[in-house]
Every structure is written in structure tokens, then in C-alpha cells.
mmCIF file of C-alpha atoms in Angstrom:
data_model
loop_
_atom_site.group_PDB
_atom_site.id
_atom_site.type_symbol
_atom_site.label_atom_id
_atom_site.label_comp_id
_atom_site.label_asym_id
_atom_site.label_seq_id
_atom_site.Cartn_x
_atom_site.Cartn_y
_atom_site.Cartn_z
ATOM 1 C CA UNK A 1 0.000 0.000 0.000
ATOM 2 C CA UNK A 2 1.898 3.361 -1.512
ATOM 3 C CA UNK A 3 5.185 1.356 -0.777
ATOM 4 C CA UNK A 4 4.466 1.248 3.119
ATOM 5 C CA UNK A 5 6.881 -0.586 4.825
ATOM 6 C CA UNK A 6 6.053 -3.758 7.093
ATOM 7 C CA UNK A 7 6.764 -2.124 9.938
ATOM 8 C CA UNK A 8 4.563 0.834 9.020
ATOM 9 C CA UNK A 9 1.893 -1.597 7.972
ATOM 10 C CA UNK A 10 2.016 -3.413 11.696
ATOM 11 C CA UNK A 11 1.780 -0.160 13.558
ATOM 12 C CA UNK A 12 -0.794 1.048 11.868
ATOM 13 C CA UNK A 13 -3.310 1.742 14.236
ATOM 14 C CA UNK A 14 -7.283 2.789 13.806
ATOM 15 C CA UNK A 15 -6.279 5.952 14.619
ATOM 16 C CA UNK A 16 -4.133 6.267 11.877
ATOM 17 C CA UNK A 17 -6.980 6.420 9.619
ATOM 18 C CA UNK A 18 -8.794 9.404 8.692
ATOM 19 C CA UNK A 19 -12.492 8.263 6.784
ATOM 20 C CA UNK A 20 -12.898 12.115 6.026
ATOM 21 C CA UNK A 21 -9.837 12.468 3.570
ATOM 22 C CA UNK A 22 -9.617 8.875 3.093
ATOM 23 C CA UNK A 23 -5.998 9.068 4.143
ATOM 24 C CA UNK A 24 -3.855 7.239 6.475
ATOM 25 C CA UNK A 25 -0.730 7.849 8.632
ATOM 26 C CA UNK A 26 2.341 6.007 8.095
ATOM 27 C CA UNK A 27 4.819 5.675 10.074
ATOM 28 C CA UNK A 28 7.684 8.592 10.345
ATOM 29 C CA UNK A 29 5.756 10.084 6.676
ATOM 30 C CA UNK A 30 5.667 13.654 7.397
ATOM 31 C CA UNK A 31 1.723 14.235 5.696
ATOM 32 C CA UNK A 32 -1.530 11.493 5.665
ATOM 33 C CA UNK A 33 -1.311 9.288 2.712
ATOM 34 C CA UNK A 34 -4.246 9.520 0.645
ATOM 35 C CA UNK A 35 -5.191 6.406 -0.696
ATOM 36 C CA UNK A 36 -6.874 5.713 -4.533
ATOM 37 C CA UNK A 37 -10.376 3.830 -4.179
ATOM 38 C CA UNK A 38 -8.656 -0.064 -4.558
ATOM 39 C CA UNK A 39 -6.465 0.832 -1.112
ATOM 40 C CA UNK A 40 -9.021 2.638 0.712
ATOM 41 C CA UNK A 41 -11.487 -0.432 0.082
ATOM 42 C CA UNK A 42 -8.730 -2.502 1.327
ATOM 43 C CA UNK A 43 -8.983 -1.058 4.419
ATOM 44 C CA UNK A 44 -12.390 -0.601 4.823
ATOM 45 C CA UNK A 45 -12.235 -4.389 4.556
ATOM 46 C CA UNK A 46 -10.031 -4.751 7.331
ATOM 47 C CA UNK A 47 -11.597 -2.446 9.547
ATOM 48 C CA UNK A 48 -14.748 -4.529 8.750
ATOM 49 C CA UNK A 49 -12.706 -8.201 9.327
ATOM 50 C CA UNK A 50 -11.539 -6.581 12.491
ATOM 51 C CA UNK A 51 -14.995 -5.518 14.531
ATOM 52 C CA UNK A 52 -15.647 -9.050 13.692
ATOM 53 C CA UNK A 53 -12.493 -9.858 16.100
ATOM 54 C CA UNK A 54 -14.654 -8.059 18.969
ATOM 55 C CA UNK A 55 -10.447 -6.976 20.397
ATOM 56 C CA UNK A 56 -9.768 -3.707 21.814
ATOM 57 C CA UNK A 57 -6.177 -3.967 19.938
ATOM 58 C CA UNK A 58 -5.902 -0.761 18.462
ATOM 59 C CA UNK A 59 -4.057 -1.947 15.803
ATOM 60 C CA UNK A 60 -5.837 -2.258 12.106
ATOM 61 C CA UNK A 61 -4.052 -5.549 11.163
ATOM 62 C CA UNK A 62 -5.113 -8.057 13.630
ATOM 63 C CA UNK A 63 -4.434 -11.720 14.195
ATOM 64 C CA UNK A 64 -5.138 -14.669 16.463
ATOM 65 C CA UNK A 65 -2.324 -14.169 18.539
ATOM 66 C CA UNK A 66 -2.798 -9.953 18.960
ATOM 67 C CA UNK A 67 -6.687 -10.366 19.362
ATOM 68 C CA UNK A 68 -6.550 -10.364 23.136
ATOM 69 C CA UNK A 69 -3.435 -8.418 23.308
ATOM 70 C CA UNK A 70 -2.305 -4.946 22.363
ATOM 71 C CA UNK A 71 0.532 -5.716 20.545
ATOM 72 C CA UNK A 72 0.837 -5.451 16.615
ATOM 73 C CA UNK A 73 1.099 -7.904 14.517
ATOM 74 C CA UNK A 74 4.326 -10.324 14.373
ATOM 75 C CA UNK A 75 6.698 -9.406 11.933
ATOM 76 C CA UNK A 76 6.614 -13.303 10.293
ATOM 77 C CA UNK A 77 2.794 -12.621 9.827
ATOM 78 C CA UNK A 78 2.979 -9.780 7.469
ATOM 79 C CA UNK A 79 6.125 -11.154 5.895
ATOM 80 C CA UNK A 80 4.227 -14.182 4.679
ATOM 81 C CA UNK A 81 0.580 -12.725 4.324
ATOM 82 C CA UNK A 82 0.575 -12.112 0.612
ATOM 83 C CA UNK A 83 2.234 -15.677 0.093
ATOM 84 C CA UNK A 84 -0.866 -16.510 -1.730
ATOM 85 C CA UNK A 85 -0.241 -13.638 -4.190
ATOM 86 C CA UNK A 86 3.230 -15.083 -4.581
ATOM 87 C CA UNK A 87 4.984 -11.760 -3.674
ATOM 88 C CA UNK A 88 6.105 -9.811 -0.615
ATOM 89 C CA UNK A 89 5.813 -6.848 1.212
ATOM 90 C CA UNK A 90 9.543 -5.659 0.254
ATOM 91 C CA UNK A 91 8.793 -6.367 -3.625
ATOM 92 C CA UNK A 92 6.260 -4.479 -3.237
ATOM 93 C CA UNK A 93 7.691 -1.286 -1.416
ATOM 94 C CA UNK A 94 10.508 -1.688 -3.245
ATOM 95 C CA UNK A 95 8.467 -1.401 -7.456
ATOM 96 C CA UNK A 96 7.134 1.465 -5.496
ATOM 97 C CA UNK A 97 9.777 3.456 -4.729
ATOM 98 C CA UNK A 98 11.832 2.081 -8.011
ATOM 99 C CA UNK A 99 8.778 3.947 -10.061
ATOM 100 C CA UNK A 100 8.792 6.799 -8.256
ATOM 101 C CA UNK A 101 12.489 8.063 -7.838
ATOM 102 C CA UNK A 102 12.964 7.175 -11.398
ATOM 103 C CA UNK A 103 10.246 9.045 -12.724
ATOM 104 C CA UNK A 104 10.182 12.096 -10.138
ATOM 105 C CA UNK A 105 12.698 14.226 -7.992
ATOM 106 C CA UNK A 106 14.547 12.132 -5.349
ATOM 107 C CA UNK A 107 14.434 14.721 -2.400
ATOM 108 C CA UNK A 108 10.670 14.402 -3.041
ATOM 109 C CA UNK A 109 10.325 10.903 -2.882
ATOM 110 C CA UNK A 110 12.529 10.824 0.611
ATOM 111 C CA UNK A 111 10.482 13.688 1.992
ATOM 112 C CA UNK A 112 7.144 12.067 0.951
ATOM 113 C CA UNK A 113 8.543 8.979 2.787
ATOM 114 C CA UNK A 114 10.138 10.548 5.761
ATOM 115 C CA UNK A 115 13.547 9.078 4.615
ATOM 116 C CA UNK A 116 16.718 10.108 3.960
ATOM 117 C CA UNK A 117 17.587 11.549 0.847
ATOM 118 C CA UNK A 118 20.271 8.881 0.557
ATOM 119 C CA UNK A 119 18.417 6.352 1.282
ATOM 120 C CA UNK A 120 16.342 6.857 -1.914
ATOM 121 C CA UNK A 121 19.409 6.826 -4.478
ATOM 122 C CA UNK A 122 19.336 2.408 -3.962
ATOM 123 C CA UNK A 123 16.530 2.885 -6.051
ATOM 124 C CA UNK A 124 18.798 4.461 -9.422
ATOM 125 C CA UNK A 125 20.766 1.646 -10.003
ATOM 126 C CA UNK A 126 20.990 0.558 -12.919
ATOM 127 C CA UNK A 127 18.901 2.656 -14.353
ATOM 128 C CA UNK A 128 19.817 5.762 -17.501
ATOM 129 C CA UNK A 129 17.046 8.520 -18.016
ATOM 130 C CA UNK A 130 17.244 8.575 -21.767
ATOM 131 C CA UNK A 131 16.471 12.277 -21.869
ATOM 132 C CA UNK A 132 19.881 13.221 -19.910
ATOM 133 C CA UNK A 133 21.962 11.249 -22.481
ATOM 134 C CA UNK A 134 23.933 13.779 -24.772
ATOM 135 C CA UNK A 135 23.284 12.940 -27.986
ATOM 136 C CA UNK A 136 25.629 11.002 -30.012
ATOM 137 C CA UNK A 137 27.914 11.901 -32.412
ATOM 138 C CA UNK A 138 28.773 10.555 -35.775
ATOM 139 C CA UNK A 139 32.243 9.025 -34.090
ATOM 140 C CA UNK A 140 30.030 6.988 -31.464
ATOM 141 C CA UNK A 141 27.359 5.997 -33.688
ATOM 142 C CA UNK A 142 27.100 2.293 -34.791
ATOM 143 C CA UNK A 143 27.793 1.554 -38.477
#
């Protein structure tokens, strides 16, 4: 979900969520993510799976194991949640943040995600915007 991390997807508490702006808050993020319609029905779902959980966890993702407790979710149990899908939380983060440093200003990115600008720049590897090539002269050009 708008490359959230694990950890910001097991603290995520009710709380976090904001039904007005249909928006959540992330982790260390600096602003409420708003969410497109196939995320926010996502967690209108779990909100919904949870009251059937009748817990007073305040956390949105909750298991068998947290249901009497307060505690979020373990870290195995979101690792291996989308299992099924046959992908994984970091894959997931990870195409996010790929897409958007390479298609928008880094500092942005990092400030959007409350991380370091440095910690962004991972995502460039390997990877040439076209547009910032010089162009190529008649010496360099393939015959």
C-alpha cells in the first residue's frame, strides 16, 4: 500500500486512519497518505474483518495471537501474508519506490517517505534517463 513498509503496515493503528480524507498515517511520513479507491477499500475491509475480532487492539491488522493483546502484529505474519499472491511486502515497497524516484525528484520521494535523501538513491541503479543522455555523435554511432 503506496510502498508502506512492514513495519509501518504493523503499527498502523485505527487511529491512523482518517475516513474524512480517506488518508492514512504512516509511520515517520511527514503528511496522511491519501489512498486511490482499490487501497481505501482494502482497508475498509479490514476495519470490517476486524470488529468481527470483537479486540480492543488498536491496531488495524489483527491476528489470532494480537486479538486479546495490544501488541501489533508479528513481523513473520505480514512477511508471509501475501504468500498466496506469490509476492512480498519488500517487492512491493521496493516497485514502489523504483517507479517513483525514477520518474520524479529524489528529495521528493525521501520527503514524501520521511527518509533520507540517501536512502532513496538504492533505487537508481541501474537505471539511464534517456532524456539526460547527450546525444551522439557521428564518431560513437554504430555503423
Amino acid at each position: 500500500m503506496h510502498g508502506a513498509s512492514s513495519s509501518e503496515v504493523r503499527h498502523l493503528r485505527l487511529d491512523d486512519i482518517n475516513p474524512a480524507d480517506r488518508a492514512i498515517r504512516l509511520g515517520q511520513r511527514p503528511r496522511p497518505v491519501p489512498l486511490d479507491p482499490v487501497s481505501w477499500t482494502t482497508v475498509q475491509r479490514c476495519v470490517a474483518h476486524r470488529e468481527t475480532q470483537r479486540t480492543g487492539n488498536p491496531h488495524l491488522m489483527v491476528t489470532k495471537g494480537t486479538k486479546a493483546r495490544r501488541n501489533p502484529a508479528s513481523v513473520a505474519y505480514v512477511s508471509h501474508v501475501l504468500d498466496p499472491a506469490g509476492i512480498s511486502p519488500r517487492m512491493l515497497r521496493s516497485t514502489r519506490l523504483i517507479d517513483l524516484v525514477n520518474t520524479m525528484d529524489t528529495k521528493l520521494v525521501a520527503a514524501a517517505f520521511g527518509m533520507h535523501s540517501e536512502g532513496v538513491m538504492i533505487y537508481l541503479a541501474d537505471h539511464v534517463d534517456p532524456g539526460r543522455l547527450p546525444g551522439r555523435s557521428a564518431v560513437d554511432r554504430p555503423t
